[in-house]
Tab-separated table of C-alpha atoms in Angstrom:
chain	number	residue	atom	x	y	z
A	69	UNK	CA	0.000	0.000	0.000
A	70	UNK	CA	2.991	2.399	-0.345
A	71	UNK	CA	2.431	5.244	-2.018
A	72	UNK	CA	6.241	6.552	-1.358
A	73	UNK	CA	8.339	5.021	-4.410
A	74	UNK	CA	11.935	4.195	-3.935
A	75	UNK	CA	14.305	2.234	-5.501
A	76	UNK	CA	14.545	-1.077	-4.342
A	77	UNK	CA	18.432	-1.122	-3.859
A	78	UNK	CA	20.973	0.998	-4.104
A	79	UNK	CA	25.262	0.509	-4.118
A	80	UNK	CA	28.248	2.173	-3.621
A	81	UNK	CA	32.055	1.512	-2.895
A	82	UNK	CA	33.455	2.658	-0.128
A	83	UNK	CA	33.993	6.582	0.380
A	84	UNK	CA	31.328	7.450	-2.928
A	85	UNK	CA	28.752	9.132	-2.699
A	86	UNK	CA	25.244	7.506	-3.257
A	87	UNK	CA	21.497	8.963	-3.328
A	88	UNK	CA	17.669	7.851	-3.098
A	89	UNK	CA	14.925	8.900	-4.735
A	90	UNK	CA	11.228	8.939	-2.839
A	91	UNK	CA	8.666	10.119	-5.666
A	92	UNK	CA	5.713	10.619	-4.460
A	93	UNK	CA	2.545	13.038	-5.313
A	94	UNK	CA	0.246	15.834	-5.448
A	95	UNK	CA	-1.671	14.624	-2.241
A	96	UNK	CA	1.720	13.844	-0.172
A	97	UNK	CA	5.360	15.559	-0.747
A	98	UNK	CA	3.827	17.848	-3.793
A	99	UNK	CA	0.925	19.016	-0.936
A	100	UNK	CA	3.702	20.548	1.311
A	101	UNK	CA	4.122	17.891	3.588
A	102	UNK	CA	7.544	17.476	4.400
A	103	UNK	CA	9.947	14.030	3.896
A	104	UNK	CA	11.705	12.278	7.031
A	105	UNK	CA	14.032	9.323	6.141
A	106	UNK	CA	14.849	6.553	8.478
A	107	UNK	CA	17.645	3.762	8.775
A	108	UNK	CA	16.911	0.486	9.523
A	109	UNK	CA	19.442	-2.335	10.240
A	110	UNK	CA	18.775	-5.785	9.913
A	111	UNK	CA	16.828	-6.809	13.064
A	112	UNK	CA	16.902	-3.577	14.620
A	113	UNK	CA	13.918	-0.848	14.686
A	114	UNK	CA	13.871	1.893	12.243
A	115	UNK	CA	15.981	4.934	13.420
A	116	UNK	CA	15.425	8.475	12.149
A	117	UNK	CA	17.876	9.741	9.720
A	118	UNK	CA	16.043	12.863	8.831
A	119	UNK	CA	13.389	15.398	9.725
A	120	UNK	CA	11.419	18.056	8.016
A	121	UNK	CA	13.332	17.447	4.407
A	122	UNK	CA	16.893	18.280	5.592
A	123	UNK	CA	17.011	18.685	8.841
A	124	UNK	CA	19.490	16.196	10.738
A	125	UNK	CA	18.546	15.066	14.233
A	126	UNK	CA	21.474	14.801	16.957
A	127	UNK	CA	23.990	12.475	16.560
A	128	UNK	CA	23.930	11.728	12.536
A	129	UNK	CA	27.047	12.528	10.414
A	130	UNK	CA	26.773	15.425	8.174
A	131	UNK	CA	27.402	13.021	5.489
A	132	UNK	CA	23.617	12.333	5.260
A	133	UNK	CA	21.861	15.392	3.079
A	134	UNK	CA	18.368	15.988	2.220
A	135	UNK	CA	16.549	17.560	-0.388
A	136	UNK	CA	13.004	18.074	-1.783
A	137	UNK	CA	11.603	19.268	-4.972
A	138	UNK	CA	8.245	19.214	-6.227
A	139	UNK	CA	7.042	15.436	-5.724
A	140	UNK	CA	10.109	13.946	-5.025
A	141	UNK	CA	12.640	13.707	-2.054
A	142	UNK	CA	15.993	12.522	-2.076
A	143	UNK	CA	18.833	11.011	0.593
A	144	UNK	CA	22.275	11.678	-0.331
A	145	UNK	CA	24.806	9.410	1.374
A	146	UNK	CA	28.598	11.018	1.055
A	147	UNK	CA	31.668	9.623	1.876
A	148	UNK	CA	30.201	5.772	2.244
A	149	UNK	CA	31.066	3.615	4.958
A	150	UNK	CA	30.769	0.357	5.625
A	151	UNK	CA	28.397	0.456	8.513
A	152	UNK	CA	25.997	2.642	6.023
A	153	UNK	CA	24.921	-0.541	4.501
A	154	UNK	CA	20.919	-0.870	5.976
A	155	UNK	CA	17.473	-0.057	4.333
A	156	UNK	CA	16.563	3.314	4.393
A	157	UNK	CA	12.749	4.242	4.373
A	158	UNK	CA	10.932	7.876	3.266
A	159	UNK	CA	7.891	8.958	5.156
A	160	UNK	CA	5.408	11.347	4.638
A	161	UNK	CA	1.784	12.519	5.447
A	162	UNK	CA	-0.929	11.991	2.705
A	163	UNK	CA	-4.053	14.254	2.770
A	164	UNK	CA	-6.040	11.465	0.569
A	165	UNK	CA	-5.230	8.902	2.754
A	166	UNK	CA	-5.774	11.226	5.756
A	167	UNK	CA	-2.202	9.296	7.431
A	168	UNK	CA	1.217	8.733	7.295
A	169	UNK	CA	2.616	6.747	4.608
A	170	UNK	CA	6.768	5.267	4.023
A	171	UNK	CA	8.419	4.575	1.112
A	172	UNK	CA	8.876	1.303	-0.428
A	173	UNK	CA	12.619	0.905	1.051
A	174	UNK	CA	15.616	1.331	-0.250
A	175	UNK	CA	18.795	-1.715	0.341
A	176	UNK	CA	21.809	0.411	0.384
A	177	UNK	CA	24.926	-2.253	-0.224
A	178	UNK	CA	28.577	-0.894	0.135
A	179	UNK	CA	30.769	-2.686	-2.031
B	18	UNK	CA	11.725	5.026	26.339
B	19	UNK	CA	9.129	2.965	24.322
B	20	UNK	CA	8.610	-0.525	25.254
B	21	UNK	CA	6.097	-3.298	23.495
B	22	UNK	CA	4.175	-6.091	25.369
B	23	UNK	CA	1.409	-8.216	24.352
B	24	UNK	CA	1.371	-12.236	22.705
B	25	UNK	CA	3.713	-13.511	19.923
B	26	UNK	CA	1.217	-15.977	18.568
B	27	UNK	CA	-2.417	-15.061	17.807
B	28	UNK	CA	-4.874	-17.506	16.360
B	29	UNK	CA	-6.330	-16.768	13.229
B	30	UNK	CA	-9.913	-14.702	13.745
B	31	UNK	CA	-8.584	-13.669	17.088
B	32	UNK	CA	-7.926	-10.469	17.995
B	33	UNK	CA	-4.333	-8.983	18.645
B	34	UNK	CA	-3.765	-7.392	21.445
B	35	UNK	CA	-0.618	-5.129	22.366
B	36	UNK	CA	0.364	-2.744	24.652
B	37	UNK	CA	3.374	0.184	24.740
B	38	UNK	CA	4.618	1.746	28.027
B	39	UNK	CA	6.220	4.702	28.122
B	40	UNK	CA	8.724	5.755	30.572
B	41	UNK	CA	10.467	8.504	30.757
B	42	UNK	CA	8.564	10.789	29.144
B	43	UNK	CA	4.563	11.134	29.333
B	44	UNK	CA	1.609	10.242	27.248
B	45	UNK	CA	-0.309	13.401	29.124
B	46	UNK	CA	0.913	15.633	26.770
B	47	UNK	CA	-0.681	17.782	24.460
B	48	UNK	CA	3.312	18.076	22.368
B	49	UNK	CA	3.273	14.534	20.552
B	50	UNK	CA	1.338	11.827	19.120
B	51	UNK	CA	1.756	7.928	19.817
B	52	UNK	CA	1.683	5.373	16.874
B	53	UNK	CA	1.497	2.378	16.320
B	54	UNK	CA	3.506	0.370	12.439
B	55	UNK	CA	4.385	-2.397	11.428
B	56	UNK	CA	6.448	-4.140	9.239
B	57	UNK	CA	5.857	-8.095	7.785
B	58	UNK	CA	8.859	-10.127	7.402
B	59	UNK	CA	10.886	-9.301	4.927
B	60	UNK	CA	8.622	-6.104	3.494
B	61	UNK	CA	8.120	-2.157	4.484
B	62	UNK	CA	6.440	0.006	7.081
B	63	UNK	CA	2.736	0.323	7.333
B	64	UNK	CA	1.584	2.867	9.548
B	65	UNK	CA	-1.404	1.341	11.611
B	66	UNK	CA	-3.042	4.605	13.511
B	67	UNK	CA	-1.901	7.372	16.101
B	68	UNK	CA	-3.793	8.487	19.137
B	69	UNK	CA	-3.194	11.557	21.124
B	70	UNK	CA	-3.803	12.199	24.840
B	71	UNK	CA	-7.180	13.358	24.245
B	72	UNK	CA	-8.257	9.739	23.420
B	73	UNK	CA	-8.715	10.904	19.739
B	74	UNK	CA	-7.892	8.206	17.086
B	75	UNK	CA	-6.595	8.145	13.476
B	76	UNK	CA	-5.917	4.892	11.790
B	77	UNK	CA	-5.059	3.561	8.481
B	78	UNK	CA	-7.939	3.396	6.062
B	79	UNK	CA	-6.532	-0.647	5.124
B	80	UNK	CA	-7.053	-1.493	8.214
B	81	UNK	CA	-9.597	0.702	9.825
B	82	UNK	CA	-12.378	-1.658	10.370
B	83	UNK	CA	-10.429	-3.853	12.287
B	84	UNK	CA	-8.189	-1.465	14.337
B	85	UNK	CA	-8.609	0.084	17.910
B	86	UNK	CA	-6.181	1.998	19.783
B	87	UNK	CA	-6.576	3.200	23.320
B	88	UNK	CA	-4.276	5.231	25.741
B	89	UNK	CA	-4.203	5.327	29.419
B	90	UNK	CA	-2.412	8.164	30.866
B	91	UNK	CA	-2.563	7.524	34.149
B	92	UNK	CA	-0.739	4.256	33.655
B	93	UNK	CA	1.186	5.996	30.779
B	94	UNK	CA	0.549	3.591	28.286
B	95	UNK	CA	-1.110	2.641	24.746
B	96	UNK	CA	-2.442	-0.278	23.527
B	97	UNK	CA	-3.731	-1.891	20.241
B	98	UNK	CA	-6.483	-4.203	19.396
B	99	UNK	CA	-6.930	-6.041	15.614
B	100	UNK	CA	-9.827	-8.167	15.503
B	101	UNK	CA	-10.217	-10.961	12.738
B	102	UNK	CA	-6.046	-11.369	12.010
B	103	UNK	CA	-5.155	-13.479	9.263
B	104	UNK	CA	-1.594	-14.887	8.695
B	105	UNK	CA	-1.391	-12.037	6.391
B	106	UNK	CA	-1.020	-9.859	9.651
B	107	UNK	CA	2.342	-11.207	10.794
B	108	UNK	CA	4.852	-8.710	11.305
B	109	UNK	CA	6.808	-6.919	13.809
B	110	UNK	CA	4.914	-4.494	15.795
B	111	UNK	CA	6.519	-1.015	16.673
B	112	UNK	CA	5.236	1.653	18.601
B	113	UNK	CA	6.661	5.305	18.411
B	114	UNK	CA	6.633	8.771	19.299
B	115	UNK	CA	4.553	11.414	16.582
B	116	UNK	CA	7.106	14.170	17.047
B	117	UNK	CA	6.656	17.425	14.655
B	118	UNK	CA	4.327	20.083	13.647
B	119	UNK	CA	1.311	19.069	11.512
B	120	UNK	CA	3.099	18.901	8.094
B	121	UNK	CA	6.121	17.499	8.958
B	122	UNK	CA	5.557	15.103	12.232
B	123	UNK	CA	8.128	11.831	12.335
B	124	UNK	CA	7.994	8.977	14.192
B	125	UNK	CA	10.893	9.432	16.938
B	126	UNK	CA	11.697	7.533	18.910
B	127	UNK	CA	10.445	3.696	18.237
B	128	UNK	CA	9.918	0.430	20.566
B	129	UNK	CA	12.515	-2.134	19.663
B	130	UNK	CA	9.066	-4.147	18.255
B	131	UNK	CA	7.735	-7.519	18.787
B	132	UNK	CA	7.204	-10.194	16.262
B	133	UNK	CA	3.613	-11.242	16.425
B	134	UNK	CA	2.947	-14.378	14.601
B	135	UNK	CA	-0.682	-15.125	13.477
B	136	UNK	CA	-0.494	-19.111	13.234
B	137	UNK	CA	-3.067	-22.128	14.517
């Protein structure tokens, strides 16, 4: 039931830079609601990455960028590191749906 | 600071029942949300519904019909109830903080989850 689209995997070597696409639509991202990304290793709860588009919380490397233009959001990843390999998820609000909705997910492998 | 309790293993047509305690922090707030998503094995995130201290609900339109979520803040915690689950309800359970102004509110922070299986 996503309505978020990202690509379903990603790669990078080590020390590249790498980004993700979330496209969504006129009734989520392209209504003004802002993105938020999250990073999710295997077995572990999702973690937030990113609030209100490009806003960093506490604690995560300036190496993680946001951006957001028209329908679409994107994650940039810079200077890749190992321990960046993990799904990463979008999120937004959607006024059709009247409630949040993620992305698809995103496998981000470091070569 | 968020914490999940309830059954792993539901029978089919029962009803799921879980429950998220909050500590350090409290659910008498009028500053956040509290959520409820979850994710099947090996897919995404679906969010399930959001209550706030006022008792009022919002919940996915998928699952509507079947969802309930309560809050107690006295005993600082929030609970959810899905009636009639099928196997194809199987998936780790997270609850989590609704953080954020209207437009841009984010789930922060999250329950480490619990795997509820739906299996005879």
């Amino acid at each position: 039931q996503s309505v978020l689209t990202q690509p379903p995997s990603v790669s990078g070597a080590p020390g590249q830079r790498v980004t993700i696409s979330c496209t969504g639509s006129s009734s989520n991202i392209g209504a003004g609601y802002d993105v938020q990304w999250y990073v999710q290793l295997p077995g572990t709860a999702p973690k937030p990455l990113m609030h209100g588009n490009t806003n960093r919380p506490s604690g995560v490397p300036d190496r993680f960028s946001g951006s957001k233009s028209g329908t679409s959001a994107s994650l940039a990843i810079s200077g890749l590191q190992a321990e960046d390999e993990a799904d990463y998820y979008c999120q937004s609000y959607d006024a059709t749906l009247s409630g949040y909705v993620f992305g698809t997910g995103t496998r981000l492998t470091v070569l | 600071q968020l914490q999940e309790s309830g059954p792993g293993l539901v029978k089919p047509s029962e009803t799921l029942s879980l429950t998220c305690t909050v500590s350090a922090d409290s659910t008498r707030t009028s500053s956040y949300y509290w959520a409820w998503v979850r994710q099947p094995p090996g897919k995404g995130l679906e969010w399930i519904g959001s209550i706030y201290y006022t008792g009022n609900t919002y919940y996915n339109p998928s699952l509507s019909s079947r969802v309930t979520i309560s809050i107690d803040t006295f005993e600082n915690h929030f609970s959810l109830y899905l009636t009639s689950v099928t196997a194809a309800d199987t998936a780790v359970y997270y609850c989590a903080r609704l953080v954020g102004t209207t437009s841009r509110r984010s789930f922060d922070p999250w329950g480490q989850g619990i795997l509820v299986t739906v299996s005879s």
